[in-house]
CSV table of C-alpha atoms in Angstrom, one decimal:
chain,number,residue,atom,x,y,z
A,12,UNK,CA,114.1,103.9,158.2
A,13,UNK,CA,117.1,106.4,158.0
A,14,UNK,CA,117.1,106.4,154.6
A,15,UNK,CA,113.0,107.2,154.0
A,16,UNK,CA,113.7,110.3,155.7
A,17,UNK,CA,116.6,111.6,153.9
A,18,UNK,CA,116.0,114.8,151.8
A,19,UNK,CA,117.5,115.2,149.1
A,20,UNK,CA,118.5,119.0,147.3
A,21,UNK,CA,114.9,119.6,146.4
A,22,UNK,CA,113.4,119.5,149.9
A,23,UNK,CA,111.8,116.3,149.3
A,24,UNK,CA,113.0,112.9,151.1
A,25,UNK,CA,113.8,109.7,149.4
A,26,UNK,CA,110.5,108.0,150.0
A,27,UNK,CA,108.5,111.5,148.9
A,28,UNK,CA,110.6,111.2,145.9
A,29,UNK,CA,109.9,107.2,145.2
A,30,UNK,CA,106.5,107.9,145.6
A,31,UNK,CA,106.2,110.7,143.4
A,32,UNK,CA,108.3,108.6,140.7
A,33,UNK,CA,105.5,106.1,141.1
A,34,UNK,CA,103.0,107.8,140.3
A,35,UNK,CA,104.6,109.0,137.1
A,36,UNK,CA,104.9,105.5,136.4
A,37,UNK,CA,101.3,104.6,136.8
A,38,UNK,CA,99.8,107.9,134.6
A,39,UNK,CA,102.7,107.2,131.8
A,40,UNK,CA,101.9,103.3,131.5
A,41,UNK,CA,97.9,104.4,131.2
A,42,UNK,CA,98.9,107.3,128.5
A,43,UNK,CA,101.2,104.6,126.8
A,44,UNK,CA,98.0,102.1,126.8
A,45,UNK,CA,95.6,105.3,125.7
A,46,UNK,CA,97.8,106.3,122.5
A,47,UNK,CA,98.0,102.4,122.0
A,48,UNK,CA,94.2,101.5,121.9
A,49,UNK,CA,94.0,105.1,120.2
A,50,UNK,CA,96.3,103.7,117.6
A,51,UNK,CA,94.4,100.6,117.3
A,52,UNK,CA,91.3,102.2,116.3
A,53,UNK,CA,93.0,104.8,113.7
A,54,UNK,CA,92.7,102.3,111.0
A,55,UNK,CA,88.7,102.3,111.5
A,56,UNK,CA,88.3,106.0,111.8
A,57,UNK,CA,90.5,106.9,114.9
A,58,UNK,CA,92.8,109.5,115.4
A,59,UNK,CA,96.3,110.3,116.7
A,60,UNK,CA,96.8,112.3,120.0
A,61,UNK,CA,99.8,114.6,119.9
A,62,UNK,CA,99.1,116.1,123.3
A,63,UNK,CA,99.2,112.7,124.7
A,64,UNK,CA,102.1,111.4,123.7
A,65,UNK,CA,104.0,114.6,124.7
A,66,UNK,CA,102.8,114.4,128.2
A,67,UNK,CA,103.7,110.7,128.5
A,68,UNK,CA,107.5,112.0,127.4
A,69,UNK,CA,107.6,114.8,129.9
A,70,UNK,CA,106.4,112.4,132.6
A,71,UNK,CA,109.1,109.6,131.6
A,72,UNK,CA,111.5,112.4,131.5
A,73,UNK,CA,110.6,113.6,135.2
A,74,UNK,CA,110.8,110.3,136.4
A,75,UNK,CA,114.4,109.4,134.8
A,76,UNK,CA,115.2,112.9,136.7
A,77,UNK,CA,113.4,111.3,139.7
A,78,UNK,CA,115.9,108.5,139.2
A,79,UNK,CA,118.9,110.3,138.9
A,80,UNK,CA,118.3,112.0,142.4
A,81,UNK,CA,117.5,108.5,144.3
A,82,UNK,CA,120.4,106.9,142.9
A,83,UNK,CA,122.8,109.3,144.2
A,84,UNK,CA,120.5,109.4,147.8
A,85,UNK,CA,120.4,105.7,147.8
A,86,UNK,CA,124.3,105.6,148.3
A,87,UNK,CA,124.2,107.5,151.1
A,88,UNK,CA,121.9,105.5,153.7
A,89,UNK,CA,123.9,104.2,156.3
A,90,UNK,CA,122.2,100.5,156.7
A,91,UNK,CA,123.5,98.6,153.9
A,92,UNK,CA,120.1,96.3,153.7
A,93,UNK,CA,118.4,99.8,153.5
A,94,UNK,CA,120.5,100.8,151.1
A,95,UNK,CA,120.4,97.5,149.1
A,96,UNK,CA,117.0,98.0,149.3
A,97,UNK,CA,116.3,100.9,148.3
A,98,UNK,CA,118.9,99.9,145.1
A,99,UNK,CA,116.4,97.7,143.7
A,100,UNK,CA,113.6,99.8,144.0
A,101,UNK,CA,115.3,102.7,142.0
A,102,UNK,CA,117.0,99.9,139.8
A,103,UNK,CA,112.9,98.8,138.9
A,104,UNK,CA,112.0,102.1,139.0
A,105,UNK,CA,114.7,103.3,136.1
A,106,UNK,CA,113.9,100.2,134.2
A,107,UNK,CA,110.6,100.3,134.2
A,108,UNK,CA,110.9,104.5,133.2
A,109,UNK,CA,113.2,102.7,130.2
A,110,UNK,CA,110.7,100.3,129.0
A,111,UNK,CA,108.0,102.9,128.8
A,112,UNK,CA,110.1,105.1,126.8
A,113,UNK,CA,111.0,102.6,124.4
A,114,UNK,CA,107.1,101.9,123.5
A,115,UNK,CA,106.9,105.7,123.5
A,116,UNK,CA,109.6,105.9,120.6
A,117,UNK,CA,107.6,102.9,118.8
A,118,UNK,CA,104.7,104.5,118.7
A,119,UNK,CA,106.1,107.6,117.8
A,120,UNK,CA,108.1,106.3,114.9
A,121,UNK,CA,105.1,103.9,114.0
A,122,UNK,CA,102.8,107.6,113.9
A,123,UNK,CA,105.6,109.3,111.9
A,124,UNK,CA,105.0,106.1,109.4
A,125,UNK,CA,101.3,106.6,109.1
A,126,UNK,CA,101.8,110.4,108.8
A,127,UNK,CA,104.4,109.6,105.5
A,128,UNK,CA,102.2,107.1,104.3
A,129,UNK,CA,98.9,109.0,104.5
A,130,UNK,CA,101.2,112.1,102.8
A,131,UNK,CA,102.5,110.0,99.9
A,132,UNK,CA,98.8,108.9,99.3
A,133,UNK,CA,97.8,112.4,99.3
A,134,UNK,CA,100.3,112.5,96.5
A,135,UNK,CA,99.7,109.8,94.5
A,136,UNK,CA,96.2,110.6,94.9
A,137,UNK,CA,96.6,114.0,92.9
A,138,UNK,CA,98.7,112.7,90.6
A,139,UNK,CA,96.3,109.9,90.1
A,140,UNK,CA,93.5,112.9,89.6
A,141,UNK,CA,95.6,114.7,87.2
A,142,UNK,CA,96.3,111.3,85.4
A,143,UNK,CA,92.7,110.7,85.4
A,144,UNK,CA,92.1,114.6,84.0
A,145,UNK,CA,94.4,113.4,81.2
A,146,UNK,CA,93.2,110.0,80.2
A,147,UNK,CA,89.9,111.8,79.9
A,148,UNK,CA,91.0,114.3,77.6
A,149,UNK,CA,92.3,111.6,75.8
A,150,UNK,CA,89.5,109.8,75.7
A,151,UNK,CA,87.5,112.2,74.6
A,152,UNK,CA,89.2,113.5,71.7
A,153,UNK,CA,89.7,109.7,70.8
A,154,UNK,CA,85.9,109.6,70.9
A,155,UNK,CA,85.9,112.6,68.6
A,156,UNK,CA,87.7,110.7,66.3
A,157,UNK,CA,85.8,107.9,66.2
A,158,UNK,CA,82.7,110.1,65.6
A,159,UNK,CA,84.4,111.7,62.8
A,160,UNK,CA,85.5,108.1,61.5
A,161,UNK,CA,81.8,107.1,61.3
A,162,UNK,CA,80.5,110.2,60.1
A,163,UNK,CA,83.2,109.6,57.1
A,164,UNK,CA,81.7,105.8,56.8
A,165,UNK,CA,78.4,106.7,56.5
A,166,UNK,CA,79.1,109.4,53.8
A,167,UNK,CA,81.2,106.9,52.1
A,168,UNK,CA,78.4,104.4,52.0
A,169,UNK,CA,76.2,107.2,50.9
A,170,UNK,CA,78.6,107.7,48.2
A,171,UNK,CA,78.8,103.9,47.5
A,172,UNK,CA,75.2,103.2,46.9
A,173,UNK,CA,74.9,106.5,45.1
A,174,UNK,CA,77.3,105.3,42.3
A,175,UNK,CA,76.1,101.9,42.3
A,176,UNK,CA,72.8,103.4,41.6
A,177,UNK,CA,73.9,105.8,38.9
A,178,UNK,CA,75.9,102.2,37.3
A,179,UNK,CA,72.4,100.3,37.1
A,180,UNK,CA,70.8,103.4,35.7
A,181,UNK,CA,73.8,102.9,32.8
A,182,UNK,CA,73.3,99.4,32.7
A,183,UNK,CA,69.3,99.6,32.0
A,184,UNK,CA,69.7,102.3,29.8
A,185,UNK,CA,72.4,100.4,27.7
A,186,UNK,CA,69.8,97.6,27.9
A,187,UNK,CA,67.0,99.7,26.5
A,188,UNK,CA,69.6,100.9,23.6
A,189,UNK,CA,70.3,97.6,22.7
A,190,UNK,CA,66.7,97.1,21.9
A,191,UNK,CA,66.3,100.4,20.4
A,192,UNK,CA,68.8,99.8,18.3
A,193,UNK,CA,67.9,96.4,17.0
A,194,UNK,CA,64.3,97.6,16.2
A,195,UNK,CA,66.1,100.3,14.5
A,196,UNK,CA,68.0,97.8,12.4
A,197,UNK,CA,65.7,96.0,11.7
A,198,UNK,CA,63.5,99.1,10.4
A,199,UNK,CA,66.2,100.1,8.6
A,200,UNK,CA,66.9,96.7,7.1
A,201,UNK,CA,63.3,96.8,5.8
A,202,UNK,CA,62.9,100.5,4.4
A,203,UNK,CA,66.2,99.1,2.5
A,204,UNK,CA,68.4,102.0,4.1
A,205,UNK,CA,71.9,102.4,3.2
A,206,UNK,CA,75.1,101.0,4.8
A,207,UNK,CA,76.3,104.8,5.3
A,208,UNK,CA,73.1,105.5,7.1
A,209,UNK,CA,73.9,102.1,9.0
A,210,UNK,CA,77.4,102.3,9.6
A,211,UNK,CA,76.5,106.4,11.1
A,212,UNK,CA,74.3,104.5,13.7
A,213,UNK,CA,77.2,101.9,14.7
A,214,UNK,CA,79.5,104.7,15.3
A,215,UNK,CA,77.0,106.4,17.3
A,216,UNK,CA,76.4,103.8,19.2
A,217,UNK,CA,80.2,103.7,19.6
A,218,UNK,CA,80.3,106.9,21.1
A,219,UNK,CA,77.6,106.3,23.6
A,220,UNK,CA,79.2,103.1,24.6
A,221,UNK,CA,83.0,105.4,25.3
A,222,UNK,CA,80.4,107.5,27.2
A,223,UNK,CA,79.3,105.2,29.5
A,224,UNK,CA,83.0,103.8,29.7
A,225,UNK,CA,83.8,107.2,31.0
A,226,UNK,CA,81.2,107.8,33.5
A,227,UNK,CA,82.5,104.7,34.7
A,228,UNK,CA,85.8,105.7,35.0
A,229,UNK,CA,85.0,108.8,36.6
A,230,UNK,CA,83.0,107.8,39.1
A,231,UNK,CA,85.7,104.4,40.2
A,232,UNK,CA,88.0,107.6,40.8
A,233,UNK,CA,85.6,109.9,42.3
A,234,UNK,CA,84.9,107.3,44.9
A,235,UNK,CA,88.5,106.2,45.4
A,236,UNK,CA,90.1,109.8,46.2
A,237,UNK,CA,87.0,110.1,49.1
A,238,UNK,CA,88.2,106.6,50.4
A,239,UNK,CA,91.7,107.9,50.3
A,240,UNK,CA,90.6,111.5,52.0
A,241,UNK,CA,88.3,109.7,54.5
A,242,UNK,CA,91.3,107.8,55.8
């Protein structure tokens, strides 16, 4: 009993001091099972608690400065099963102070992991954004593009049917000069016209035919330069 009433420098005597370690023990195990359950329930919409954890550290540290007293006070109790005693307990008590610190520093480093994590996603996430802002832009004049591409098509087709139109007019009209020309001929042949007269009419008809040759042509390049521009 010698030893649970020796003081030690702070006023205090061994027992006080056990005691008082104790209860360290006891409100740094429950913060150590608070910023656990706390991290349990970050991932569905908990939080971290700063001010926890640093009170959990300043009570570990008191209680390894706890230890450091009883282990020098321990050695000086005269009954050796007192003191051997009283070993043990300070023994459990540092280990115990040991153990919780090490969970503390897990949790810590596991909090300073989350922190980076959510920081890098932060990160990608505005890069992603400013990706995103890109691919758009893009996009968009891609889709300008392809409106003017389509615009082009249509005016091409436009252009297309136009000519083929103008080409049948040609065609029906060289049809209908056919005709007129045979009834002509054959007019001709029975007024008893000369071949001058006759061969005027042929070389007329020459000309026309050149004519419609050339419209032709123009037109097969007129459309081909608007392919070529279009493109």
């Amino acid at each position: 009993m010698a030893a649970m009433a020796f003081e030690g420098g702070g006023g205090g005597t061994l027992s006080e001091i056990y005691q008082s370690a104790k209860k360290l023990l006891l409100r740094a195990r429950d913060g150590i099972e608070r910023l656990e359950r706390l991290e349990s329930s970050t991932s569905n919409g908990g939080f971290d608690s700063p001010e926890l954890s640093f009170a959990v550290k300043k009570d570990i540290s008191q209680i390894q400065s706890l230890c450091v007293d009883m282990d020098r006070f321990w050695r000086s109790v005269p009954s050796k099963p007192q003191r051997d005693l009283w070993k043990r307990k300070v023994e459990q008590v540092a280990e115990e102070a040991e153990s919780l610190k090490q969970s503390l520093d897990k949790y810590v480093s596991r909090s300073q992991r989350r922190m980076k994590e959510a920081q890098e996603r932060a990160e990608l996430l505005g890069k992603a954004n400013g990706d995103s802002a890109h691919v758009l832009r893009i996009f968009d004049e891609e889709s300008q593009a392809m409106t003017s591409v389509q615009n082009s098509k249509r005016m091409l087709e436009e252009s297309l049917s136009t000519g083929a139109a103008i080409l049948m007019k040609y065609s029906e009209q060289r049809d209908r000069l056919k005709r007129a020309q045979r009834k002509a001929l054959d007019v001709l042949n029975t007024v008893g016209l000369s071949n001058s007269v006759l061969r005027l009419i042929e070389r007329r008809n020459r000309v026309d035919r050149w004519i419609k040759y050339v419209g032709m042509i123009l037109t097969g390049v007129i459309v081909y330069f608007f392919v070529r521009w279009s493109s």
